[in-house]
PDB file of C-alpha atoms in Angstrom:
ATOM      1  CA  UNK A   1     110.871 105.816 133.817  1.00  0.00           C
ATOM      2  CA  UNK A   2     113.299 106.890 131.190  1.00  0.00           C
ATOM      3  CA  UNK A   3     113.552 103.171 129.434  1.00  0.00           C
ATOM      4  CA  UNK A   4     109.384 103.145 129.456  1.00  0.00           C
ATOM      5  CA  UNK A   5     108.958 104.983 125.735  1.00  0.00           C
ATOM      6  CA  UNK A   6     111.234 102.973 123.918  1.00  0.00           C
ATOM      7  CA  UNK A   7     110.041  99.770 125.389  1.00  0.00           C
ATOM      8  CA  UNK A   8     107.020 100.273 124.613  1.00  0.00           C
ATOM      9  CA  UNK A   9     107.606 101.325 120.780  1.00  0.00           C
ATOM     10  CA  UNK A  10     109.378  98.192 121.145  1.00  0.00           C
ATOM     11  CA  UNK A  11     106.630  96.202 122.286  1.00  0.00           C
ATOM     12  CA  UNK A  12     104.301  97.458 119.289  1.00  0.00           C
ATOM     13  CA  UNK A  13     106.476  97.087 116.546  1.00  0.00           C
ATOM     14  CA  UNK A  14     107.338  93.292 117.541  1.00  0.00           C
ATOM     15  CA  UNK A  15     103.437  93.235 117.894  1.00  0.00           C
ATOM     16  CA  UNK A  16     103.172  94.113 114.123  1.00  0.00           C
ATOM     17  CA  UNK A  17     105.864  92.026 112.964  1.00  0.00           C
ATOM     18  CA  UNK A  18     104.564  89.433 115.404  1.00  0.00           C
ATOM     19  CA  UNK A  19     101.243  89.576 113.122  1.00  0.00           C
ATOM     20  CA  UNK A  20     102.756  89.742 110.301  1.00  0.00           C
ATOM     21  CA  UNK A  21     104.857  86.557 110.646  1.00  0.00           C
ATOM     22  CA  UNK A  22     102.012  84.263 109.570  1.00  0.00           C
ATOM     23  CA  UNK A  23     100.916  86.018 106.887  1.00  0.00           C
ATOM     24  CA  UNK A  24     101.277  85.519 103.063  1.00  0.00           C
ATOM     25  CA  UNK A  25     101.438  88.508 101.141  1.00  0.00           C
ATOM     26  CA  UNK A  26     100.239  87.118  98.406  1.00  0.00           C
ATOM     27  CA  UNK A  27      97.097  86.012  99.490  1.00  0.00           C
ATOM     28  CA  UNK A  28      95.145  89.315  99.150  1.00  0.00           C
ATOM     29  CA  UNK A  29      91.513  89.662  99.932  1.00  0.00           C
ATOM     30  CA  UNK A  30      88.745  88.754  97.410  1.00  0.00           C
ATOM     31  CA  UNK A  31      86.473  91.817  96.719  1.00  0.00           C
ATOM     32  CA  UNK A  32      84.223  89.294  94.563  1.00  0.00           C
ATOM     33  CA  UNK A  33      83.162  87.065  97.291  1.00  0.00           C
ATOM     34  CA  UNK A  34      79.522  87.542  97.084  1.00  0.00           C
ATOM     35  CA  UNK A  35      79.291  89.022  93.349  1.00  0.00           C
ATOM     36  CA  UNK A  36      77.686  87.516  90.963  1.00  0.00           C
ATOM     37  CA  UNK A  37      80.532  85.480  88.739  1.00  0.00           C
ATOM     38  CA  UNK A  38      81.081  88.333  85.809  1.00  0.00           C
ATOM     39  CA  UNK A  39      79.174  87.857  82.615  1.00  0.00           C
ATOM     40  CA  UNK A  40      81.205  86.355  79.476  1.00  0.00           C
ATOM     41  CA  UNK A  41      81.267  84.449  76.455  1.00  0.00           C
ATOM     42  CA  UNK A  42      84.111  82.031  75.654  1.00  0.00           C
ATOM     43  CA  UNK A  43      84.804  79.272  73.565  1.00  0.00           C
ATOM     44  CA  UNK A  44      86.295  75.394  75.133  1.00  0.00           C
ATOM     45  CA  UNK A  45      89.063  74.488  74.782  1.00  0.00           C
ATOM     46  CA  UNK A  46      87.690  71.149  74.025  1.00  0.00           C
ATOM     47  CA  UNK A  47      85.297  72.482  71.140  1.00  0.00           C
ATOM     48  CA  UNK A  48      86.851  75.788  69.865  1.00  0.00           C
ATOM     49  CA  UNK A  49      83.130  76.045  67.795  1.00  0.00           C
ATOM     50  CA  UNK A  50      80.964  75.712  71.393  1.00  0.00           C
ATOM     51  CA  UNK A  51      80.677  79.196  72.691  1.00  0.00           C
ATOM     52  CA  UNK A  52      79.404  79.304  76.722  1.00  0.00           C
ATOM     53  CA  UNK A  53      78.146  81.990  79.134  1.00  0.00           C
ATOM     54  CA  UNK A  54      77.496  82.507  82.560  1.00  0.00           C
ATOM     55  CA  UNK A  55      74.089  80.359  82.367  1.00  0.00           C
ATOM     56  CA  UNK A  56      76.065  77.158  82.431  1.00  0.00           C
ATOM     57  CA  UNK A  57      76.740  77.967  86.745  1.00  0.00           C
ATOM     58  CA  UNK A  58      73.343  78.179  87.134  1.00  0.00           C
ATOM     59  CA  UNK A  59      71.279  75.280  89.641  1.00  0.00           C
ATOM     60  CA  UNK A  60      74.275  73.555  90.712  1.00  0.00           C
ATOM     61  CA  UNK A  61      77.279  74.244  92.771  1.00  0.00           C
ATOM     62  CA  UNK A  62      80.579  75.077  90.418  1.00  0.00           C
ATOM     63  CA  UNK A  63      84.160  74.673  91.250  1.00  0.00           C
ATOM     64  CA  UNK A  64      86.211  77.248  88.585  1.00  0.00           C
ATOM     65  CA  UNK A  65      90.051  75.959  88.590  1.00  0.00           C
ATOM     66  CA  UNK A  66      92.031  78.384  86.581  1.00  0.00           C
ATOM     67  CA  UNK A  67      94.668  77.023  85.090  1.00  0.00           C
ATOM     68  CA  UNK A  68      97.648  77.195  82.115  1.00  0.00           C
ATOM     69  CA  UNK A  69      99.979  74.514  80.348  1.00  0.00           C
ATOM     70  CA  UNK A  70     102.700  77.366  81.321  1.00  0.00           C
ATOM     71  CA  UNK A  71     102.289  76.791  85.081  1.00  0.00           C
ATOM     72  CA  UNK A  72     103.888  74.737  86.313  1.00  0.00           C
ATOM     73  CA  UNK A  73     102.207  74.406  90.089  1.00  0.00           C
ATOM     74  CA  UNK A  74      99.167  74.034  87.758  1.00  0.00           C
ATOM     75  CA  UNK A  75     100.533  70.635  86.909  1.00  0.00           C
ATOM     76  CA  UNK A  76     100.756  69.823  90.236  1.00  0.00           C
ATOM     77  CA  UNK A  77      97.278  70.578  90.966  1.00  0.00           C
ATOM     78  CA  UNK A  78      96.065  68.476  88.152  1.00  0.00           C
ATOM     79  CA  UNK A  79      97.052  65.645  89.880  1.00  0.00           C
ATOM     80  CA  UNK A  80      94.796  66.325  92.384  1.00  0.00           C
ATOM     81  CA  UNK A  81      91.929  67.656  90.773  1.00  0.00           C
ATOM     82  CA  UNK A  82      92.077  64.507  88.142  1.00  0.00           C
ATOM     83  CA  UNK A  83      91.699  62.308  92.373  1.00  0.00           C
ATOM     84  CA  UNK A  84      89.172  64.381  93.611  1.00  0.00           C
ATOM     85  CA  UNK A  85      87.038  64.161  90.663  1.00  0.00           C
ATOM     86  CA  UNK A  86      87.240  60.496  90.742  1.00  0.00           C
ATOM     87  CA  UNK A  87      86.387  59.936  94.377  1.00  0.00           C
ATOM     88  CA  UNK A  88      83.511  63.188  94.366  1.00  0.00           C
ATOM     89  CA  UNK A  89      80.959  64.188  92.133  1.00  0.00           C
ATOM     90  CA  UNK A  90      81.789  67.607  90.920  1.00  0.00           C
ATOM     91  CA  UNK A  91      81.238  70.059  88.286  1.00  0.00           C
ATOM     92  CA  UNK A  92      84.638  71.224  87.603  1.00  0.00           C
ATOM     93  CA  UNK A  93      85.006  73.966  85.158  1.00  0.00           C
ATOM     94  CA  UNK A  94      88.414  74.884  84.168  1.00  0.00           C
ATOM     95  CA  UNK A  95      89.351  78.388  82.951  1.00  0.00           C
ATOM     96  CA  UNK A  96      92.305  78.241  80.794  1.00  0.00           C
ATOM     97  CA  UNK A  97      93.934  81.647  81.153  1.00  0.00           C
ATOM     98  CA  UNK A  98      96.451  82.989  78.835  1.00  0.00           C
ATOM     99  CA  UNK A  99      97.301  79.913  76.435  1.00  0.00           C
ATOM    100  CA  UNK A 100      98.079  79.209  73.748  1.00  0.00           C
ATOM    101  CA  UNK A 101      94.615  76.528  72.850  1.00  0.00           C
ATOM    102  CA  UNK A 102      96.889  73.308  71.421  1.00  0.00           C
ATOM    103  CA  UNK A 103      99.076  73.609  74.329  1.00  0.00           C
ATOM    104  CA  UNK A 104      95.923  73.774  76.165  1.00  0.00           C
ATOM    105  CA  UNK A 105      94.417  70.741  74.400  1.00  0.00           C
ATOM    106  CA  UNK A 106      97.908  69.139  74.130  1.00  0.00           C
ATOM    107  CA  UNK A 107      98.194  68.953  78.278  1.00  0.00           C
ATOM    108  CA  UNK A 108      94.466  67.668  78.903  1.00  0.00           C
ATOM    109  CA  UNK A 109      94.884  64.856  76.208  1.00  0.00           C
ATOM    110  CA  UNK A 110      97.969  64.024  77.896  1.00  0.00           C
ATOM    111  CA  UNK A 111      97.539  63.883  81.549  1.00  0.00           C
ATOM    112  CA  UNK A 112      93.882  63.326  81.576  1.00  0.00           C
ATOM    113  CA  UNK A 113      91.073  65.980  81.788  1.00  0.00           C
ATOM    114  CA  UNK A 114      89.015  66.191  85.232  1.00  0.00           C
ATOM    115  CA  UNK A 115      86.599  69.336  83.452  1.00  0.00           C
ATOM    116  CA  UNK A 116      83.360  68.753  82.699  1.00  0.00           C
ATOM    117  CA  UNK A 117      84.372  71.973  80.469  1.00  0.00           C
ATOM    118  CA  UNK A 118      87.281  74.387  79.811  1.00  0.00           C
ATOM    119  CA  UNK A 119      86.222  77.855  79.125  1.00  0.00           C
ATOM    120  CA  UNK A 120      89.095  79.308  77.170  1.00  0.00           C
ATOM    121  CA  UNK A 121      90.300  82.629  77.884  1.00  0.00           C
ATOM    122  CA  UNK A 122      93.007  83.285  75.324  1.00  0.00           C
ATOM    123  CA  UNK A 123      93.106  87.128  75.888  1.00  0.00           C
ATOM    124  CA  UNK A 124      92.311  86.703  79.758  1.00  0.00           C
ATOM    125  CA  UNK A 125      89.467  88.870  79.803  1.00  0.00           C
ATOM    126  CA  UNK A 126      87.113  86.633  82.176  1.00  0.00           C
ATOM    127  CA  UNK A 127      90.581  86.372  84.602  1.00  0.00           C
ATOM    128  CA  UNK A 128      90.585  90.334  84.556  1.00  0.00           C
ATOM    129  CA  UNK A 129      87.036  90.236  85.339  1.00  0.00           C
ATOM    130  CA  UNK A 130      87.360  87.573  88.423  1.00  0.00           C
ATOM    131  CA  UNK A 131      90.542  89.773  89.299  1.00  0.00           C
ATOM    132  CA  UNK A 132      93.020  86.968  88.497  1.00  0.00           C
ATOM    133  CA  UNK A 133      96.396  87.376  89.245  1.00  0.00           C
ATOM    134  CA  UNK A 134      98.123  84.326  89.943  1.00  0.00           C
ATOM    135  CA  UNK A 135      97.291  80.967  88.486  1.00  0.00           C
ATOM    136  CA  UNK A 136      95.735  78.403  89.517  1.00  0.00           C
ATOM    137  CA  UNK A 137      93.194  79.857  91.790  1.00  0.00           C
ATOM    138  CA  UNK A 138      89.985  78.288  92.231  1.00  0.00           C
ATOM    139  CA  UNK A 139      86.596  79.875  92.998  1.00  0.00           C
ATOM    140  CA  UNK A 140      83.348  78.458  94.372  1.00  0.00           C
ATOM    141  CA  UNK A 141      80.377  79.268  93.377  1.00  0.00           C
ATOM    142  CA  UNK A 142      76.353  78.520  94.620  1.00  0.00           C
ATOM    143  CA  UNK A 143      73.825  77.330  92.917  1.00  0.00           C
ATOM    144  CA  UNK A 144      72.975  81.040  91.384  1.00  0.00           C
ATOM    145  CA  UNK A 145      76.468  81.683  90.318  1.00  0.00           C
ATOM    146  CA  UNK A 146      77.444  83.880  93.096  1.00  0.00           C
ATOM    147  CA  UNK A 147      81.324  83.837  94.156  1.00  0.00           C
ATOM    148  CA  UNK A 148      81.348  81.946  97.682  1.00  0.00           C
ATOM    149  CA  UNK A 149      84.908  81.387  98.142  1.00  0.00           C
ATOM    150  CA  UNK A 150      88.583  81.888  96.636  1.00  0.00           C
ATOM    151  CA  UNK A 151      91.352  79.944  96.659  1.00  0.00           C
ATOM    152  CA  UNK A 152      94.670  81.478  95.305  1.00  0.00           C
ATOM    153  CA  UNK A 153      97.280  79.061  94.730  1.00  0.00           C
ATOM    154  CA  UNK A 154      97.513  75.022  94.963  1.00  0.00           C
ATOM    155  CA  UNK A 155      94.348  73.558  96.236  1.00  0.00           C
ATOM    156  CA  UNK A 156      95.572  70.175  97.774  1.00  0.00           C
ATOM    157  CA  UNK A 157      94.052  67.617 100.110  1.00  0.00           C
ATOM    158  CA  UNK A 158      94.152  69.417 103.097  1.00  0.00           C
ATOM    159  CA  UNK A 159      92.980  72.881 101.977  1.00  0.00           C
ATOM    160  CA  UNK A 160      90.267  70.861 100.021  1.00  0.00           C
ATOM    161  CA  UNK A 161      89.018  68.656 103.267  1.00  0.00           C
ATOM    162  CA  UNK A 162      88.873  71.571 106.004  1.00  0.00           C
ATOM    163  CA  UNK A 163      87.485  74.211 103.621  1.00  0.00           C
ATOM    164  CA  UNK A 164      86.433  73.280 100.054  1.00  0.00           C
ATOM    165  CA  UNK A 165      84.472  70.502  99.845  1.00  0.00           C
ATOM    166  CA  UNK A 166      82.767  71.202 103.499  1.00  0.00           C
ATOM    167  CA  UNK A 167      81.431  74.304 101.762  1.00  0.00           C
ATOM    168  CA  UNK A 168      80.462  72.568  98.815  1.00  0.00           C
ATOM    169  CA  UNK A 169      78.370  70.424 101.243  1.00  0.00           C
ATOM    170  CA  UNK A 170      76.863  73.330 102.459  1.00  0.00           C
ATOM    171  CA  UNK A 171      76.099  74.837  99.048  1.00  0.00           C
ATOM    172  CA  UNK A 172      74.590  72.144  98.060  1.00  0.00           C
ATOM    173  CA  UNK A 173      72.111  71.832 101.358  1.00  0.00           C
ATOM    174  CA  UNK A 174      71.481  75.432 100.998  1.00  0.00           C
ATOM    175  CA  UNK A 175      69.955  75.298  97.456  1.00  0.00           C
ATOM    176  CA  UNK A 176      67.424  72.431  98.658  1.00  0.00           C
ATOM    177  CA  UNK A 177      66.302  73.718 101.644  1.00  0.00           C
ATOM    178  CA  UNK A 178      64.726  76.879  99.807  1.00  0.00           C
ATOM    179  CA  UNK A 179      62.306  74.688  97.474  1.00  0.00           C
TER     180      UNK A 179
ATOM    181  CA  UNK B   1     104.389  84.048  79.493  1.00  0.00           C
ATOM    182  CA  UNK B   2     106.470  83.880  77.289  1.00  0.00           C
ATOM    183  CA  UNK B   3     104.397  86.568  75.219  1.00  0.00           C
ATOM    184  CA  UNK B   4     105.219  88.982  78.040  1.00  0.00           C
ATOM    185  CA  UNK B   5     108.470  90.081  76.251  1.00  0.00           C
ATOM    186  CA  UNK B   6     107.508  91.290  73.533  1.00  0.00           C
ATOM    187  CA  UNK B   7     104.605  92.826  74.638  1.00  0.00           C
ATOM    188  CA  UNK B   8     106.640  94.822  76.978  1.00  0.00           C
ATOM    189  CA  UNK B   9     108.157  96.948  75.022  1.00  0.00           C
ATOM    190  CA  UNK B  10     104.549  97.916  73.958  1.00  0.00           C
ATOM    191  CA  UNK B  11     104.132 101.772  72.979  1.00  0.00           C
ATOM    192  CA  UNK B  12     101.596 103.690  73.445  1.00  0.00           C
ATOM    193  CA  UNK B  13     100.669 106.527  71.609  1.00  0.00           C
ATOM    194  CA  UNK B  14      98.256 109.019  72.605  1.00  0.00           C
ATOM    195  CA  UNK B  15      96.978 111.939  70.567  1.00  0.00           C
ATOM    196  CA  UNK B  16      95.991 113.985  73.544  1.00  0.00           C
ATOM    197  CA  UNK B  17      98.832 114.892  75.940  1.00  0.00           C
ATOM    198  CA  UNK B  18      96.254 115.127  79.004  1.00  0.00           C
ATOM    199  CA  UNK B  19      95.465 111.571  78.281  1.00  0.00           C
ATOM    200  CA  UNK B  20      98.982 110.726  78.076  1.00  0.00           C
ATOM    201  CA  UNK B  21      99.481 112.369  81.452  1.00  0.00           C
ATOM    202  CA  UNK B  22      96.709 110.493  83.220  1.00  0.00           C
ATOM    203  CA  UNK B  23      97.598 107.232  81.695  1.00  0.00           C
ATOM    204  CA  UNK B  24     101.246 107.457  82.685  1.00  0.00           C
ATOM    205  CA  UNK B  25     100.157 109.030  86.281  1.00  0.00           C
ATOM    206  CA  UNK B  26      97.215 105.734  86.843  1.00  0.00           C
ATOM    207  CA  UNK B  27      99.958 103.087  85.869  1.00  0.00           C
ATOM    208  CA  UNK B  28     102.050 104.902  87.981  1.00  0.00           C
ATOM    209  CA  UNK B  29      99.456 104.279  91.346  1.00  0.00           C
ATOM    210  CA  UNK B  30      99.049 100.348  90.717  1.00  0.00           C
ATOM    211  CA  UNK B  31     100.667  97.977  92.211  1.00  0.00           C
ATOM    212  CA  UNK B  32     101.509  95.020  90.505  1.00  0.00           C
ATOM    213  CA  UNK B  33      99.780  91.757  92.156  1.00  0.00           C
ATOM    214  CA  UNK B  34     101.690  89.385  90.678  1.00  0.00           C
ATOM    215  CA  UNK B  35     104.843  91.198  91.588  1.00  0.00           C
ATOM    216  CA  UNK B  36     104.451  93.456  94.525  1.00  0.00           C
ATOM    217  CA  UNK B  37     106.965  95.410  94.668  1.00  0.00           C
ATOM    218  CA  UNK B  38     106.677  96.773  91.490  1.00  0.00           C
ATOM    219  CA  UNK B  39     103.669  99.157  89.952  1.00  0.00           C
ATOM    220  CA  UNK B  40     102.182  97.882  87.109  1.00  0.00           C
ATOM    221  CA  UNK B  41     104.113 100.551  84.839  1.00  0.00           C
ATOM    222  CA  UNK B  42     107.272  99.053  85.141  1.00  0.00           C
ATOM    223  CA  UNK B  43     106.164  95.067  85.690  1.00  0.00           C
ATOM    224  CA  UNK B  44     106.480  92.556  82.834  1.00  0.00           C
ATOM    225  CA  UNK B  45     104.149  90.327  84.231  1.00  0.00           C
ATOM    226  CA  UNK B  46     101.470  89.050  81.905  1.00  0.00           C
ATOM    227  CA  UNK B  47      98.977  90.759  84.051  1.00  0.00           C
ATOM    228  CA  UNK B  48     100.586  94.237  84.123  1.00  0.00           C
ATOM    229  CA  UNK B  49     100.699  94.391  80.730  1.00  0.00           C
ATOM    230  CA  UNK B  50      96.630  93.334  80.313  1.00  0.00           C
ATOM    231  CA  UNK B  51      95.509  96.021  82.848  1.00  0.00           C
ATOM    232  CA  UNK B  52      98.407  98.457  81.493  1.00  0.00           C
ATOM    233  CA  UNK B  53      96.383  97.672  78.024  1.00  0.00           C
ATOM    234  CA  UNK B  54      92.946  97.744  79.605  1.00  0.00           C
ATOM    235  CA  UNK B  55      93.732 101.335  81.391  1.00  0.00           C
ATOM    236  CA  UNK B  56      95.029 102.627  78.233  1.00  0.00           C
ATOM    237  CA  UNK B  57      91.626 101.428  76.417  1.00  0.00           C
ATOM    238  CA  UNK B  58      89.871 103.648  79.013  1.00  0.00           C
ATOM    239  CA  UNK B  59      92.199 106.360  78.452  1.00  0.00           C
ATOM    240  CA  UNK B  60      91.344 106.650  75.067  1.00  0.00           C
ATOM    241  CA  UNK B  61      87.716 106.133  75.320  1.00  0.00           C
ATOM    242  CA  UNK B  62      87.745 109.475  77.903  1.00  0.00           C
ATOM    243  CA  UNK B  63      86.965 107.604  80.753  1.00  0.00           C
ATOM    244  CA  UNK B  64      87.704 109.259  84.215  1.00  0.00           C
ATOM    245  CA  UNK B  65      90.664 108.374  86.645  1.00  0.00           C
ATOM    246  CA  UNK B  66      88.094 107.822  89.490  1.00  0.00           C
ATOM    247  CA  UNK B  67      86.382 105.197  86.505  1.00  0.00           C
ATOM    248  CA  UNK B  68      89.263 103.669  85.880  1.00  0.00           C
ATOM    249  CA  UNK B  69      90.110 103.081  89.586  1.00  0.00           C
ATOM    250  CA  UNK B  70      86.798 101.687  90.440  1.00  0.00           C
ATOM    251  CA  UNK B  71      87.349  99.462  87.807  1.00  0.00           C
ATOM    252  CA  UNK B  72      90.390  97.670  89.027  1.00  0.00           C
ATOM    253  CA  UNK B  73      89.782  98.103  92.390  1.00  0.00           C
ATOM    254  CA  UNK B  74      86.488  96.505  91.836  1.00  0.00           C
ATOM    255  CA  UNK B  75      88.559  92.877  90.786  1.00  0.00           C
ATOM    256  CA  UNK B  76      91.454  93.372  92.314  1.00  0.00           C
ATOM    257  CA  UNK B  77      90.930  95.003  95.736  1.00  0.00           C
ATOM    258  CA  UNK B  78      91.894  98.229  97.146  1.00  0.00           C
ATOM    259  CA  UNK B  79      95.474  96.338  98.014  1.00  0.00           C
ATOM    260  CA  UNK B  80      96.310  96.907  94.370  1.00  0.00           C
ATOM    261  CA  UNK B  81      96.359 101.171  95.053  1.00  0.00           C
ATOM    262  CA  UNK B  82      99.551 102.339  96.287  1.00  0.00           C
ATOM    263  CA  UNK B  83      97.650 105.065  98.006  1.00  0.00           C
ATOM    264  CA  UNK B  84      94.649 103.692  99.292  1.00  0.00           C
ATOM    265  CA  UNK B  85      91.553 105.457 100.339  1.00  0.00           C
ATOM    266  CA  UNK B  86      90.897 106.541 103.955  1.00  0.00           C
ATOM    267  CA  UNK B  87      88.613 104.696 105.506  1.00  0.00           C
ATOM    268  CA  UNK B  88      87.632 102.177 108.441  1.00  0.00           C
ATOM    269  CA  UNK B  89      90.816 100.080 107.667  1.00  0.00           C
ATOM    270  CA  UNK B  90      92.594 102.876 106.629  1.00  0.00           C
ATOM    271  CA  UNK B  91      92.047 104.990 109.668  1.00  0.00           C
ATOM    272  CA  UNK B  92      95.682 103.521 111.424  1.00  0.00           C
ATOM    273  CA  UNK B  93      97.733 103.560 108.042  1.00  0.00           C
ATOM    274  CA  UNK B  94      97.055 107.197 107.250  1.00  0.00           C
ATOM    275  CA  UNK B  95      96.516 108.615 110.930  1.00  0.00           C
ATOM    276  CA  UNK B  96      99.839 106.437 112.757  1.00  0.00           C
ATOM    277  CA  UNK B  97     102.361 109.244 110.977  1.00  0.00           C
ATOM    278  CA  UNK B  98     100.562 112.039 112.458  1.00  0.00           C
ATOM    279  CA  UNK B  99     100.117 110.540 115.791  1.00  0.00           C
ATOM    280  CA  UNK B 100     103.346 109.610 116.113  1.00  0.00           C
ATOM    281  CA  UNK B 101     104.609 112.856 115.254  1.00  0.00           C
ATOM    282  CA  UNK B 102     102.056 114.252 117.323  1.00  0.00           C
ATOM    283  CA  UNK B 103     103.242 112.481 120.648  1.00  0.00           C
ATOM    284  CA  UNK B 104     106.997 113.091 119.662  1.00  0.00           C
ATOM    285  CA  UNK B 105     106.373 116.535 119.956  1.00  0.00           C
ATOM    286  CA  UNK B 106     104.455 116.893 122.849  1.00  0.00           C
ATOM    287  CA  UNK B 107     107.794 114.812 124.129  1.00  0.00           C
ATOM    288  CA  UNK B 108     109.948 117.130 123.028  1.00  0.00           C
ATOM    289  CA  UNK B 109     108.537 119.753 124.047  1.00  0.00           C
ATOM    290  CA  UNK B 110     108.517 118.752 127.388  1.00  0.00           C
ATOM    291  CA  UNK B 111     111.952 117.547 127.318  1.00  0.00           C
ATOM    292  CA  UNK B 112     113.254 121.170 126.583  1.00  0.00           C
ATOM    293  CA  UNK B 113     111.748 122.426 129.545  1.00  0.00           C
TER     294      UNK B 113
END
């Protein structure tokens, strides 16, 4: 009877950490999934002159890859982003967040560019707005520019076969079922 | 990042000491996503410094602390408040404490008998 208490604060604590064990801090929960994508007004990084809003996610299904010449997992990513756009037909928008626009321009001329556009977000505003906070992250959105899905971190093959592009499928039905 | 360091050592100056005080005491109350176990007052990530600039903004332009929070928590999630509100999700956070001190007294108190 006496041993009873502490086993059983035993048993819930190793129940917690138990939890916990899987988990990856810094994957926090999106409080945008289901917003509308904020409203902005950038320039490209391909044509500094081109100014773009929030119009250009309308009537089709968006994936916005944020990205930086400074990150270096970024690089990886481009890899497969630069694959995927050559086997799928996407629009891929990138966000360039926090650079510096040669080093921007410098990287896409270099390794190849897999956006149909790069919004360019010098002072990070639109990342505030999407509640950035570790490049890349990728976002999802439907045909009316509503957030669908977040991605934090490297999206690679596996992440983009079980989850991404299954929800783009479904995005995409979604949109033509309602006309 | 590389910007980061110089931008740390950012000052800033306030006219109104009540804004001071509620600037100082909201940077104070974030947490840092990009480097959790710091708030963003002290961080020297990139983004600590934007919202530390963004909050300051607000400061300045009289907005409210309760503004200011809804603002952030709005993008970044109620994860980024060091004290976060009490609600549904909450209810185990803030009531486990008192529970547990609860029971530990009702076991005391029948171990001294």
């Amino acid at each position: 009877m006496k041993y009873i208490l502490p086993f059983a604060f035993f048993i819930i604590i190793s129940g917690f950490l138990w939890k916990s064990i899987d988990r990856n801090p810094q994957e926090l929960p999106s409080v945008l999934i289901g917003k509308s994508v904020p409203h902005f007004n950038l320039a490209t990084v391909e044509d500094p002159k081109r100014s773009v809003n929030q119009a250009i996610f309308k009537d089709r299904v968006t994936v916005l890859n944020v990205w930086a010449s400074w990150c270096r997992s970024c690089k990886v990513e481009h890899e497969t982003w630069l694959e995927l756009t050559r086997q799928y037909k996407l629009f891929l928008v990138g966000l360039n967040y926090h650079d510096d626009l040669k080093e921007a321009n410098l990287w896409l001329k270099t390794a190849g560019n897999p956006y149909q556009v790069t919004l360019l977000d010098e002072k990070g505003r639109l990342g505030m707005d999407l509640g950035v906070y570790g490049t890349p992250e990728t976002f999802v959105l439907d045909k009316k520019g509503i957030i669908r899905y977040r991605h934090v971190g490297l999206v690679d093959f596996s992440v983009w076969n079980n989850t991404v592009w299954p929800l783009i499928q479904s995005l995409e039905a979604e949109g033509s079922s309602e006309k | 990042m590389k910007k980061s360091k110089e931008e740390a050592k950012d000052a800033y100056i306030f006219t109104q000491p009540k804004n001071k005080d509620l600037f100082h005491k909201i940077i104070h109350e974030f947490r840092c996503t990009v480097c959790q176990n710091q708030n963003i007052s002290d961080s020297m990530a990139p983004l600590a410094v934007d919202l530390r600039q963004e909050i300051y903004y607000r400061v300045l332009s009289n907005q409210s602390e309760k503004e200011i929070t809804d603002f952030v928590t709005s993008r970044y999630g109620e994860f980024i408040l060091y004290r976060p509100p009490f609600h549904e999700d909450t209810y185990f956070l803030w009531g486990a404490p008192f529970a547990i001190f609860l029971l530990s007294m009702v076991i005391f108190t029948k171990y001294l008998k």
